[in-house]
Tab-separated table of C-alpha atoms in Angstrom:
chain	number	residue	atom	x	y	z
A	1	MET	CA	124.488	135.229	127.797
A	2	SER	CA	123.839	137.831	125.142
A	3	GLY	CA	122.128	137.094	121.881
A	4	VAL	CA	119.997	138.431	119.085
A	5	ARG	CA	116.336	138.363	118.176
A	6	VAL	CA	115.542	138.957	114.515
A	7	LEU	CA	112.015	140.212	113.825
A	8	VAL	CA	110.917	139.325	110.304
A	9	GLY	CA	107.782	140.727	108.684
A	10	THR	CA	106.509	138.972	105.571
A	11	ARG	CA	103.586	139.071	103.165
A	12	LYS	CA	101.973	136.173	105.010
A	13	GLY	CA	102.838	136.612	108.655
A	14	ALA	CA	105.725	137.296	111.023
A	15	PHE	CA	108.627	135.187	112.236
A	16	ILE	CA	111.037	135.555	115.128
A	17	LEU	CA	114.549	134.126	114.776
A	18	THR	CA	116.676	133.888	117.904
A	19	SER	CA	120.266	132.906	118.551
A	20	ASP	CA	123.018	133.384	121.083
A	21	GLU	CA	125.931	135.722	120.368
A	22	LYS	CA	127.651	133.138	118.179
A	23	ARG	CA	124.815	133.418	115.654
A	24	GLN	CA	125.322	129.860	114.432
A	25	ASP	CA	122.248	128.012	115.699
A	26	TRP	CA	118.856	129.581	115.288
A	27	LYS	CA	115.402	128.962	116.704
A	28	ILE	CA	112.603	129.855	114.293
A	29	ASP	CA	109.209	130.842	115.718
A	30	GLY	CA	106.183	131.539	113.548
A	31	PRO	CA	104.215	132.250	111.595
A	32	LEU	CA	102.641	134.841	113.842
A	33	PHE	CA	99.508	136.481	112.439
A	34	GLY	CA	99.531	133.864	109.662
A	35	GLY	CA	98.020	134.988	106.398
A	36	TRP	CA	98.293	138.705	107.214
A	37	GLU	CA	100.814	141.145	105.827
A	38	VAL	CA	103.249	142.229	108.503
A	39	TYR	CA	104.936	145.313	107.132
A	40	HIS	CA	107.054	145.942	110.215
A	41	MET	CA	107.921	144.829	113.730
A	42	LYS	CA	110.253	146.672	116.050
A	43	GLY	CA	111.258	146.414	119.697
A	44	SER	CA	111.618	149.207	122.209
A	45	PRO	CA	115.261	150.217	122.736
A	46	VAL	CA	114.596	150.686	126.467
A	47	ASP	CA	112.553	147.508	127.007
A	48	PRO	CA	113.459	144.698	124.611
A	49	ASN	CA	110.460	142.664	125.750
A	50	ARG	CA	108.165	145.334	124.323
A	51	ILE	CA	107.659	144.729	120.619
A	52	TYR	CA	105.194	146.412	118.287
A	53	ALA	CA	103.929	144.843	115.056
A	54	SER	CA	101.919	146.196	112.153
A	55	GLN	CA	99.486	143.553	110.934
A	56	SER	CA	97.372	144.504	107.949
A	57	SER	CA	95.149	143.139	105.249
A	58	SER	CA	93.352	144.547	102.238
A	59	TRP	CA	90.276	142.759	103.550
A	60	PHE	CA	90.306	143.635	107.213
A	61	GLY	CA	92.432	146.760	107.523
A	62	GLN	CA	95.011	147.634	110.139
A	63	ILE	CA	95.741	145.930	113.450
A	64	ILE	CA	98.503	146.995	115.819
A	65	GLN	CA	99.848	144.108	117.840
A	66	ARG	CA	101.991	144.395	120.941
A	67	SER	CA	104.030	141.943	122.943
A	68	ASP	CA	105.285	142.582	126.468
A	69	ASP	CA	107.227	139.333	126.771
A	70	GLY	CA	109.645	139.397	123.870
A	71	GLY	CA	107.226	138.024	121.291
A	72	LYS	CA	105.879	134.988	123.159
A	73	THR	CA	102.344	136.405	123.445
A	74	TRP	CA	100.611	139.218	121.598
A	75	TYR	CA	97.507	141.341	121.906
A	76	ALA	CA	95.921	144.339	120.199
A	77	PRO	CA	96.321	147.201	122.684
A	78	GLY	CA	92.973	148.844	123.325
A	79	GLY	CA	91.126	145.897	121.849
A	80	GLU	CA	90.831	144.261	125.235
A	81	GLU	CA	88.653	146.990	126.735
A	82	LEU	CA	85.009	146.023	127.103
A	83	PRO	CA	82.672	148.943	126.526
A	84	ASP	CA	78.967	149.097	127.327
A	85	PRO	CA	77.615	146.009	125.532
A	86	TYR	CA	74.758	147.950	123.927
A	87	GLY	CA	76.527	151.237	123.384
A	88	PRO	CA	78.407	152.349	120.308
A	89	PRO	CA	81.936	151.001	119.984
A	90	ALA	CA	83.870	153.002	122.541
A	91	GLY	CA	87.380	151.762	121.988
A	92	ILE	CA	90.046	153.454	119.989
A	93	SER	CA	92.235	150.490	119.195
A	94	ASN	CA	93.815	150.466	115.747
A	95	ARG	CA	92.206	153.769	114.795
A	96	PHE	CA	94.275	156.024	112.547
A	97	LEU	CA	92.209	159.080	111.711
A	98	TYR	CA	93.767	162.081	110.027
A	99	ASP	CA	93.552	165.123	112.244
A	100	THR	CA	91.474	167.814	110.577
A	101	SER	CA	90.463	169.572	113.774
A	102	ALA	CA	90.693	173.353	113.897
A	103	GLU	CA	92.839	173.274	117.022
A	104	THR	CA	95.585	170.812	116.161
A	105	GLY	CA	94.883	169.456	112.732
A	106	ALA	CA	95.648	170.291	109.149
A	107	PRO	CA	92.811	171.478	106.944
A	108	LEU	CA	94.449	169.828	103.986
A	109	THR	CA	92.375	166.876	102.820
A	110	THR	CA	93.735	166.145	99.340
A	111	HIS	CA	97.013	165.305	97.649
A	112	GLN	CA	98.042	164.840	94.046
A	113	TRP	CA	96.762	161.679	92.360
A	114	TYR	CA	98.397	159.769	89.517
A	115	ASP	CA	96.405	161.719	86.938
A	116	GLY	CA	97.351	165.084	88.412
A	117	THR	CA	93.988	165.714	90.053
A	118	GLN	CA	93.591	166.178	93.784
A	119	HIS	CA	92.612	163.067	95.752
A	120	PRO	CA	91.390	162.694	99.333
A	121	TRP	CA	93.815	161.409	101.960
A	122	GLU	CA	92.825	157.794	102.719
A	123	PHE	CA	94.405	155.649	105.418
A	124	LYS	CA	95.540	152.245	104.143
A	125	ARG	CA	98.153	150.734	106.458
A	126	VAL	CA	101.064	151.266	108.817
A	127	TRP	CA	104.364	150.797	107.000
A	128	HIS	CA	106.790	151.482	109.831
A	129	LEU	CA	106.739	151.530	113.623
A	130	GLU	CA	109.459	153.427	115.478
A	131	PRO	CA	109.470	153.045	119.266
A	132	SER	CA	110.760	155.954	121.321
A	133	LEU	CA	114.375	155.843	122.431
A	134	THR	CA	113.380	156.620	126.021
A	135	ASP	CA	109.796	155.509	126.751
A	136	PRO	CA	108.422	152.074	125.811
A	137	ASP	CA	104.859	153.430	125.728
A	138	VAL	CA	105.686	156.035	123.096
A	139	VAL	CA	105.803	154.820	119.515
A	140	TYR	CA	105.572	156.496	116.120
A	141	ALA	CA	103.797	155.064	113.080
A	142	GLY	CA	104.465	155.981	109.471
A	143	VAL	CA	101.388	155.299	107.397
A	144	GLU	CA	99.966	155.199	103.879
A	145	ASP	CA	98.563	157.667	102.758
A	146	ALA	CA	101.586	159.488	104.058
A	147	ALA	CA	101.319	160.828	107.584
A	148	LEU	CA	102.995	160.406	110.946
A	149	PHE	CA	101.084	159.214	114.008
A	150	ARG	CA	102.191	158.913	117.623
A	151	SER	CA	100.918	156.813	120.498
A	152	THR	CA	101.817	157.703	124.068
A	153	ASP	CA	99.875	154.849	125.681
A	154	GLY	CA	101.594	151.803	124.279
A	155	GLY	CA	99.646	151.638	121.046
A	156	LYS	CA	96.110	151.948	122.419
A	157	SER	CA	95.389	155.270	120.757
A	158	TRP	CA	97.043	157.149	117.922
A	159	HIS	CA	97.171	160.838	117.120
A	160	GLU	CA	98.467	162.397	113.954
A	161	LEU	CA	101.334	164.890	114.009
A	162	ALA	CA	99.404	166.871	111.458
A	163	GLY	CA	101.967	169.601	110.966
A	164	LEU	CA	103.818	167.317	108.569
A	165	ARG	CA	100.904	166.697	106.236
A	166	GLY	CA	99.836	170.311	106.491
A	167	HIS	CA	103.183	172.082	106.316
A	168	GLY	CA	102.472	173.505	102.858
A	169	SER	CA	103.616	171.120	100.160
A	170	GLY	CA	101.211	168.278	100.936
A	171	GLU	CA	98.940	168.925	97.990
A	172	GLN	CA	101.951	168.293	95.701
A	173	TRP	CA	102.753	164.887	97.214
A	174	MET	CA	102.040	162.002	94.916
A	175	PRO	CA	102.055	158.220	95.373
A	176	GLY	CA	104.735	156.110	93.772
A	177	ALA	CA	103.954	152.682	92.382
A	178	GLY	CA	103.962	151.274	95.913
A	179	GLY	CA	101.570	153.856	97.262
A	180	MET	CA	102.113	157.159	99.059
A	181	CYS	CA	103.760	155.908	102.204
A	182	LEU	CA	105.718	157.334	105.091
A	183	HIS	CA	108.227	154.524	105.484
A	184	THR	CA	111.206	155.964	107.359
A	185	ILE	CA	111.280	157.484	110.837
A	186	VAL	CA	114.659	158.377	112.339
A	187	LEU	CA	114.811	159.714	115.899
A	188	ASP	CA	117.728	161.885	116.992
A	189	PRO	CA	119.185	160.320	120.169
A	190	THR	CA	120.687	163.653	121.242
A	191	ASN	CA	117.592	165.776	120.701
A	192	PRO	CA	114.126	164.326	121.400
A	193	ASP	CA	112.521	167.183	119.467
A	194	ARG	CA	114.268	166.308	116.214
A	195	ILE	CA	112.740	163.665	113.940
A	196	PHE	CA	113.510	162.816	110.324
A	197	VAL	CA	110.955	161.111	108.081
A	198	ALA	CA	110.884	160.060	104.447
A	199	ILE	CA	107.932	159.675	102.108
A	200	SER	CA	107.549	158.107	98.690
A	201	ALA	CA	107.243	160.102	96.554
A	202	ALA	CA	107.527	163.355	98.426
A	203	GLY	CA	111.017	163.322	99.934
A	204	ALA	CA	112.617	163.829	103.332
A	205	PHE	CA	111.309	166.097	106.079
A	206	ARG	CA	112.539	167.199	109.502
A	207	THR	CA	111.003	168.648	112.625
A	208	ASP	CA	113.043	170.400	115.303
A	209	ASP	CA	110.178	170.989	117.728
A	210	GLY	CA	108.846	167.526	118.432
A	211	GLY	CA	106.544	167.330	115.436
A	212	LYS	CA	104.639	170.607	115.269
A	213	ILE	CA	106.551	172.305	112.457
A	214	TRP	CA	108.144	170.414	109.579
A	215	LYS	CA	110.248	171.415	106.636
A	216	PRO	CA	111.389	169.587	103.501
A	217	ILE	CA	115.085	168.684	103.546
A	218	ASN	CA	115.741	167.750	99.935
A	219	ARG	CA	118.328	170.245	98.730
A	220	GLY	CA	120.894	168.451	96.616
A	221	LEU	CA	118.578	165.655	95.536
A	222	ARG	CA	118.026	165.265	91.820
A	223	SER	CA	115.236	163.115	90.368
A	224	GLU	CA	115.012	162.935	86.609
A	225	PHE	CA	111.453	161.611	86.680
A	226	MET	CA	110.259	165.010	87.934
A	227	PRO	CA	109.452	167.966	85.651
A	228	ASN	CA	111.846	170.006	87.785
A	229	PRO	CA	114.490	167.463	88.877
A	230	THR	CA	115.619	169.586	91.837
A	231	ALA	CA	112.194	170.625	93.122
A	232	GLU	CA	111.743	171.027	96.876
A	233	VAL	CA	109.397	168.016	97.099
A	234	GLY	CA	108.472	165.041	94.935
A	235	HIS	CA	111.619	162.917	95.360
A	236	CYS	CA	111.233	159.203	95.887
A	237	VAL	CA	113.416	158.619	98.934
A	238	HIS	CA	113.649	154.907	99.693
A	239	ARG	CA	115.407	154.854	103.066
A	240	ILE	CA	117.487	156.982	105.435
A	241	ASP	CA	119.790	155.783	108.206
A	242	MET	CA	121.939	157.440	110.849
A	243	HIS	CA	124.574	156.331	113.313
A	244	PRO	CA	123.474	157.356	116.805
A	245	SER	CA	126.853	158.913	117.601
A	246	ARG	CA	126.572	161.365	114.698
A	247	PRO	CA	122.986	162.545	114.298
A	248	ASN	CA	123.912	165.200	111.746
A	249	VAL	CA	125.248	162.619	109.306
A	250	LEU	CA	122.504	160.933	107.302
A	251	PHE	CA	122.761	158.358	104.553
A	252	MET	CA	120.005	157.963	101.984
A	253	GLN	CA	119.150	155.387	99.345
A	254	LYS	CA	117.022	157.240	96.833
A	255	HIS	CA	115.052	155.820	93.899
A	256	TRP	CA	118.311	156.338	92.065
A	257	ASP	CA	121.436	157.666	93.836
A	258	VAL	CA	123.003	157.002	97.212
A	259	MET	CA	123.223	160.312	99.069
A	260	ARG	CA	124.837	161.726	102.177
A	261	SER	CA	124.179	164.746	104.352
A	262	ASP	CA	126.588	166.146	106.949
A	263	ASP	CA	124.259	168.872	108.184
A	264	GLY	CA	121.142	167.089	109.383
A	265	GLY	CA	119.587	166.968	105.948
A	266	ASP	CA	119.925	170.645	105.094
A	267	SER	CA	121.959	169.612	102.062
A	268	TRP	CA	122.823	166.341	100.356
A	269	TYR	CA	125.561	165.143	98.034
A	270	GLU	CA	125.912	161.964	96.051
A	271	VAL	CA	128.172	159.128	97.264
A	272	SER	CA	127.193	156.437	94.741
A	273	GLY	CA	130.799	156.257	93.525
A	274	ASN	CA	131.705	152.898	91.974
A	275	LEU	CA	128.439	151.059	92.690
A	276	PRO	CA	127.353	148.894	89.738
A	277	THR	CA	123.953	150.606	89.951
A	278	ASP	CA	122.807	153.191	92.455
A	279	PHE	CA	119.182	152.052	92.473
A	280	GLY	CA	118.102	150.113	95.537
A	281	PHE	CA	115.950	150.182	98.623
A	282	PRO	CA	117.684	149.687	102.009
A	283	ILE	CA	120.686	151.506	103.417
A	284	GLN	CA	122.215	150.628	106.756
A	285	VAL	CA	124.987	152.018	108.956
A	286	HIS	CA	127.339	149.666	110.844
A	287	ALA	CA	126.663	149.465	114.587
A	288	HIS	CA	130.134	150.590	115.680
A	289	GLU	CA	131.704	152.280	112.647
A	290	PRO	CA	129.794	155.434	111.672
A	291	GLU	CA	131.492	155.630	108.275
A	292	THR	CA	130.725	152.028	107.317
A	293	ILE	CA	127.508	151.694	105.344
A	294	TYR	CA	125.726	148.973	103.396
A	295	VAL	CA	123.466	148.984	100.340
A	296	VAL	CA	122.120	146.288	98.032
A	297	PRO	CA	122.239	147.515	94.436
A	298	ILE	CA	119.229	146.611	92.304
A	299	LYS	CA	119.420	146.703	88.520
A	300	SER	CA	116.876	149.449	87.867
A	301	ASP	CA	113.463	150.843	88.663
A	302	SER	CA	112.108	148.687	85.853
A	303	GLU	CA	113.912	145.496	86.853
A	304	HIS	CA	113.787	144.970	90.601
A	305	PHE	CA	116.481	142.316	90.923
A	306	PRO	CA	120.256	142.274	91.382
A	307	PRO	CA	122.414	142.986	88.312
A	308	ASP	CA	123.666	139.878	86.484
A	309	GLY	CA	121.724	137.566	88.796
A	310	LYS	CA	124.359	138.089	91.515
A	311	LEU	CA	123.198	138.981	95.023
A	312	ARG	CA	125.826	141.408	96.284
A	313	VAL	CA	125.809	143.614	99.344
A	314	TYR	CA	128.072	146.618	98.879
A	315	ARG	CA	129.994	148.093	101.785
A	316	SER	CA	131.745	151.412	102.042
A	317	ARG	CA	134.129	151.903	104.928
A	318	ASN	CA	134.639	155.606	104.350
A	319	GLY	CA	131.130	157.007	104.171
A	320	GLY	CA	130.416	156.351	100.524
A	321	ASN	CA	131.927	156.651	97.038
A	322	ASN	CA	134.336	153.730	97.559
A	323	TRP	CA	132.365	150.490	97.618
A	324	GLU	CA	133.364	146.841	97.806
A	325	ALA	CA	131.169	143.900	96.840
A	326	LEU	CA	130.427	141.398	99.604
A	327	THR	CA	129.631	138.054	98.044
A	328	ASN	CA	130.981	135.293	100.287
A	329	GLY	CA	128.027	132.994	100.927
A	330	LEU	CA	125.553	134.882	98.738
A	331	PRO	CA	124.231	133.397	95.470
A	332	GLN	CA	126.307	134.581	92.534
A	333	SER	CA	124.198	133.219	89.707
A	334	ASP	CA	120.527	133.070	88.782
A	335	CYS	CA	119.390	135.191	91.726
A	336	TYR	CA	116.472	137.513	90.966
A	337	VAL	CA	115.082	138.538	94.324
A	338	ASN	CA	114.581	142.038	95.670
A	339	ILE	CA	115.482	143.471	99.073
A	340	LEU	CA	112.857	145.924	100.299
A	341	ARG	CA	113.555	149.162	102.146
A	342	ASP	CA	112.913	147.944	105.686
A	343	ALA	CA	114.449	144.515	105.149
A	344	MET	CA	118.004	145.213	106.364
A	345	SER	CA	119.326	145.687	109.869
A	346	VAL	CA	122.361	145.271	112.116
A	347	ASP	CA	122.930	143.944	115.610
A	348	ARG	CA	125.133	145.658	118.193
A	349	LEU	CA	127.266	142.734	119.302
A	350	ASP	CA	131.035	143.319	119.369
A	351	SER	CA	131.368	141.715	115.967
A	352	CYS	CA	128.564	143.588	114.225
A	353	GLY	CA	126.028	141.307	112.562
A	354	VAL	CA	124.334	142.395	109.346
A	355	TYR	CA	121.006	140.907	108.245
A	356	PHE	CA	118.694	141.226	105.279
A	357	GLY	CA	115.602	139.501	103.930
A	358	THR	CA	114.569	138.953	100.335
A	359	THR	CA	111.368	138.749	98.371
A	360	GLY	CA	112.332	135.124	97.783
A	361	GLY	CA	111.899	134.351	101.466
A	362	GLN	CA	115.538	134.091	102.540
A	363	VAL	CA	116.937	135.853	105.581
A	364	TYR	CA	120.706	136.184	105.404
A	365	CYS	CA	123.070	136.837	108.292
A	366	SER	CA	126.666	137.961	108.371
A	367	PRO	CA	128.100	137.779	111.886
A	368	ASP	CA	131.309	139.568	110.806
A	369	SER	CA	130.221	142.892	109.334
A	370	GLY	CA	129.520	141.467	105.896
A	371	ASP	CA	132.611	139.385	105.200
A	372	HIS	CA	130.758	136.056	105.297
A	373	TRP	CA	127.064	135.330	104.803
A	374	TYR	CA	124.715	132.421	105.262
A	375	PRO	CA	120.924	132.004	105.135
A	376	ILE	CA	119.201	131.609	108.499
A	377	VAL	CA	116.057	130.538	106.651
A	378	ARG	CA	115.419	130.016	102.952
A	379	ASP	CA	111.735	129.569	102.351
A	380	LEU	CA	109.672	132.154	104.175
A	381	PRO	CA	106.998	134.173	102.378
A	382	PRO	CA	108.342	137.329	100.696
A	383	VAL	CA	110.188	139.316	103.364
A	384	VAL	CA	109.056	142.890	103.869
A	385	SER	CA	111.029	143.899	106.951
A	386	VAL	CA	113.909	142.768	109.160
A	387	GLU	CA	114.719	144.314	112.519
A	388	VAL	CA	117.269	143.030	115.013
A	389	GLN	CA	117.263	143.278	118.769
A	390	THR	CA	120.535	142.781	120.598
A	391	LEU	CA	119.694	141.102	123.879
A	392	PRO	CA	121.692	141.497	127.093
B	1	MET	CA	68.453	138.517	128.944
B	2	SER	CA	65.414	140.667	128.174
B	3	ALA	CA	62.623	139.030	126.154
B	4	MET	CA	63.028	141.850	123.652
B	5	VAL	CA	66.658	141.068	122.964
B	6	SER	CA	67.361	138.734	120.052
B	7	GLN	CA	70.163	136.253	120.006
B	8	VAL	CA	71.735	136.629	116.614
B	9	ARG	CA	74.209	134.202	115.079
B	10	VAL	CA	77.113	135.762	113.187
B	11	GLU	CA	79.470	133.862	110.940
B	12	LEU	CA	82.909	135.450	110.609
B	13	PRO	CA	85.706	134.742	108.127
B	14	PHE	CA	88.744	132.755	109.264
B	15	HIS	CA	91.031	135.710	109.996
B	16	LEU	CA	88.448	137.576	112.047
B	17	ARG	CA	87.677	134.457	114.087
B	18	ASN	CA	91.380	134.220	114.858
B	19	LEU	CA	91.587	137.878	115.734
B	20	ALA	CA	88.586	137.650	118.045
B	21	LYS	CA	89.856	134.333	119.410
B	22	VAL	CA	86.572	132.525	118.723
B	23	GLN	CA	85.702	129.280	117.022
B	24	GLY	CA	82.605	128.659	114.966
B	25	GLU	CA	79.721	131.093	115.003
B	26	VAL	CA	79.427	134.014	117.382
B	27	ARG	CA	76.147	134.454	119.269
B	28	LEU	CA	75.216	137.998	120.170
B	29	ASP	CA	72.428	139.568	122.179
B	30	VAL	CA	71.059	142.316	119.961
B	31	PRO	CA	68.356	144.745	121.093
B	32	PRO	CA	65.675	145.565	118.514
B	33	PRO	CA	65.545	146.531	115.767
B	34	VAL	CA	67.919	143.897	114.403
B	35	THR	CA	69.639	145.731	111.579
B	36	ILE	CA	73.029	145.505	109.879
B	37	GLN	CA	74.227	148.276	112.141
B	38	THR	CA	72.892	146.945	115.438
B	39	VAL	CA	74.355	143.516	114.741
B	40	LEU	CA	77.767	144.986	113.914
B	41	ASP	CA	77.582	147.333	116.911
B	42	ALA	CA	76.919	144.344	119.172
B	43	LEU	CA	79.705	142.378	117.500
B	44	GLU	CA	82.241	145.170	117.984
B	45	ALA	CA	81.086	145.744	121.553
B	46	ALA	CA	81.638	142.093	122.402
B	47	TYR	CA	84.896	141.871	120.449
B	48	PRO	CA	86.520	145.306	120.458
B	49	VAL	CA	89.486	144.073	118.473
B	50	LEU	CA	87.185	143.779	115.448
B	51	ARG	CA	86.544	147.516	115.330
B	52	GLY	CA	87.784	148.815	112.009
B	53	THR	CA	88.135	145.365	110.453
B	54	ILE	CA	84.597	145.166	109.023
B	55	ARG	CA	83.623	148.839	108.965
B	56	GLU	CA	86.106	151.638	108.397
B	57	HIS	CA	87.098	153.728	111.364
B	58	GLY	CA	85.677	157.211	111.016
B	59	THR	CA	83.231	156.665	108.168
B	60	GLY	CA	81.709	153.409	109.385
B	61	LYS	CA	81.540	152.200	105.770
B	62	ARG	CA	81.767	148.505	104.974
B	63	ARG	CA	85.314	147.586	103.974
B	64	ALA	CA	85.502	147.063	100.240
B	65	PHE	CA	86.513	143.384	100.218
B	66	LEU	CA	83.835	142.222	102.655
B	67	ARG	CA	80.242	141.210	101.978
B	68	PHE	CA	77.186	140.748	104.196
B	69	PHE	CA	74.882	137.816	103.412
B	70	ALA	CA	71.779	136.544	105.183
B	71	CYS	CA	69.057	134.129	104.119
B	72	ALA	CA	70.617	133.752	100.659
B	73	THR	CA	70.414	137.524	100.113
B	74	ASP	CA	73.254	139.993	99.609
B	75	TYR	CA	72.911	142.879	102.080
B	76	SER	CA	76.301	144.376	101.256
B	77	HIS	CA	74.915	147.384	99.453
B	78	GLU	CA	71.911	147.972	101.680
B	79	PRO	CA	71.778	150.905	104.118
B	80	ALA	CA	73.139	150.179	107.590
B	81	ASP	CA	69.680	150.601	109.154
B	82	THR	CA	68.175	147.872	106.974
B	83	VAL	CA	66.125	145.511	109.159
B	84	LEU	CA	67.359	141.941	108.775
B	85	PRO	CA	64.965	139.026	108.192
B	86	GLU	CA	63.057	137.588	111.121
B	87	ALA	CA	64.967	134.331	110.690
B	88	VAL	CA	68.199	136.210	111.561
B	89	ALA	CA	66.606	137.980	114.512
B	90	ALA	CA	65.277	134.659	115.742
B	91	GLY	CA	68.667	132.991	115.436
B	92	LYS	CA	67.465	130.497	112.847
B	93	GLU	CA	69.772	131.806	110.134
B	94	PRO	CA	73.218	133.416	110.564
B	95	PHE	CA	74.281	136.867	109.500
B	96	MET	CA	77.378	136.169	107.420
B	97	VAL	CA	80.439	138.396	107.075
B	98	VAL	CA	82.252	137.058	104.033
B	99	GLY	CA	85.666	137.940	102.606
B	100	ALA	CA	85.845	138.404	98.860
B	101	VAL	CA	87.749	135.644	97.117
B	102	ALA	CA	91.192	136.362	95.712
B	103	GLY	CA	92.830	134.256	93.055
B	104	GLY	CA	96.445	133.749	92.143
C-alpha cells in the first residue's frame, strides 16, 4: 500500500509524520534531535529509506545525520570511525571547510558585510540538503555563509564546489536579515551537469558543467532595495521550484515579486498578477500539472504574517498571473504565522497532496491539490522545513 | 593502561552527552601533559561525533557559546596548551565543558 512520509524540521527538533495514501490518519514520531534546530531533512529519490538531516546549534555547530531505514534510526556519518586513540582527530564528519586550495579552490575569502566592508567567509550551518536524483550516496548541501558543498560518500565528507563562491561576484554578496545563506538547490533531471541555486541576498546562479563554472541568472529581476535595482547580483531570492518534466521552466518567489523563467533562468518575468501581496517565502509546483503553482502571500518584508490575519494559499493553474485563494480549512481570522521558504512541499500520489508548516507549529495537509485543508499537527515548535516522500 | 597516562573525568553538556550517546561523566585516558588540548583531543578521539561541536573545524578555536571550567577556575580564554591542575589529571576533579545560558 502506498503512502506518504512527511519530514518536518523545526527550531527544536525534527518530526516524521506518516500516513497511507488516504492521508486521513497520521502517525507522529518525534522529536528527533530534541532541542536542536533542524533546518532541513530530505530523502533520496532513488532510495526512500535514505534520509539526510541537518541538525545545528549556535552552541555546538553543525551535525549531519543520516538514516538508512526510513527515519527509524539515525547516525552521524563519519562520526562512527574510531581513529588512533592518542592521535589527532582523524575523522572528517560534519566538516564544512571552504576550499581555498590553489588547485580546486577559490582564493576569495571575503564578502560584503552589512556596513559595506569586506568580511571573512564563516561557516555557520547547513540550510538545505539536496540528495542526488540518481545516487543515494551523493548529496548537496547549501550552507551559510553562502556556498555549495557536495558529498559523494553518503555524508561522511564534504567538499565545496568553490567555483560558485569564486565566480567573480562573490565579494559583492551580502547577508540579508536571516544571514547569507544558500537555501535552494534544484537539480535538472534531464542533465546531471546542470544545477540551479539561490542565495539570499545574492540571487540565482546556474552551472552547466557539474559545478565548476557558475553564472548569475538574474536578468529580469528588479529589487528596489538595491542601489541599482536591476544589478546582476544582490537580489534576495527566497525560493525556486521546477517541475521535473520541464527543466527550463522555473518559478521563483523573490523578496517581493513572483517570477517565472522559460529559458532555464536566462531571463525572468513577473507573474504576481492578482496576488494580494507578492511578498512571501515558499513556491511549489504541483506534482502532475507543470503549470499549477502555489505560494503563500505574506503581508510585507516588515510584517511577516498573512494579510488581514487570513491564512491563504494561492494557486495558479496557468503558470502565474491568475491566482485563486485556497481557504477551505485554513484559519481566516486572527492568524499571524509565517511560512518559511523550505516549509512547503507536495506528494506524488494520484491526487496530489500539498503540505506546509508554519512558525506557529502547525503542519497543514491538502490531499486534493489545495481544495481542502486540515492540520496534521497543531503544536510543534516553529516549523522551518517540510519535505514529503511518496512511498511505494 | 600505562602508569604515565592519566584518567581524566570530563563533564559534558546535555546535548553533547546525547550526541555521544553517554550518560554522566566521560572518563578518558590522557597521556601527559594533561592540557586543554590533550583532553579535547582524547575526547574527540573516543567520540568522533563530537569533532567540531566544541572546537571549530579548521581553526580549532573554542566555539563561542561554550566554556571550560576546572577546579572553580575559568579556562575558557587560556591557551590550548595550558596545563590543567593536578586534581584534573588525577581524576579528582572534572574538566567541565559548559554551554552558555540563554534566556527567553
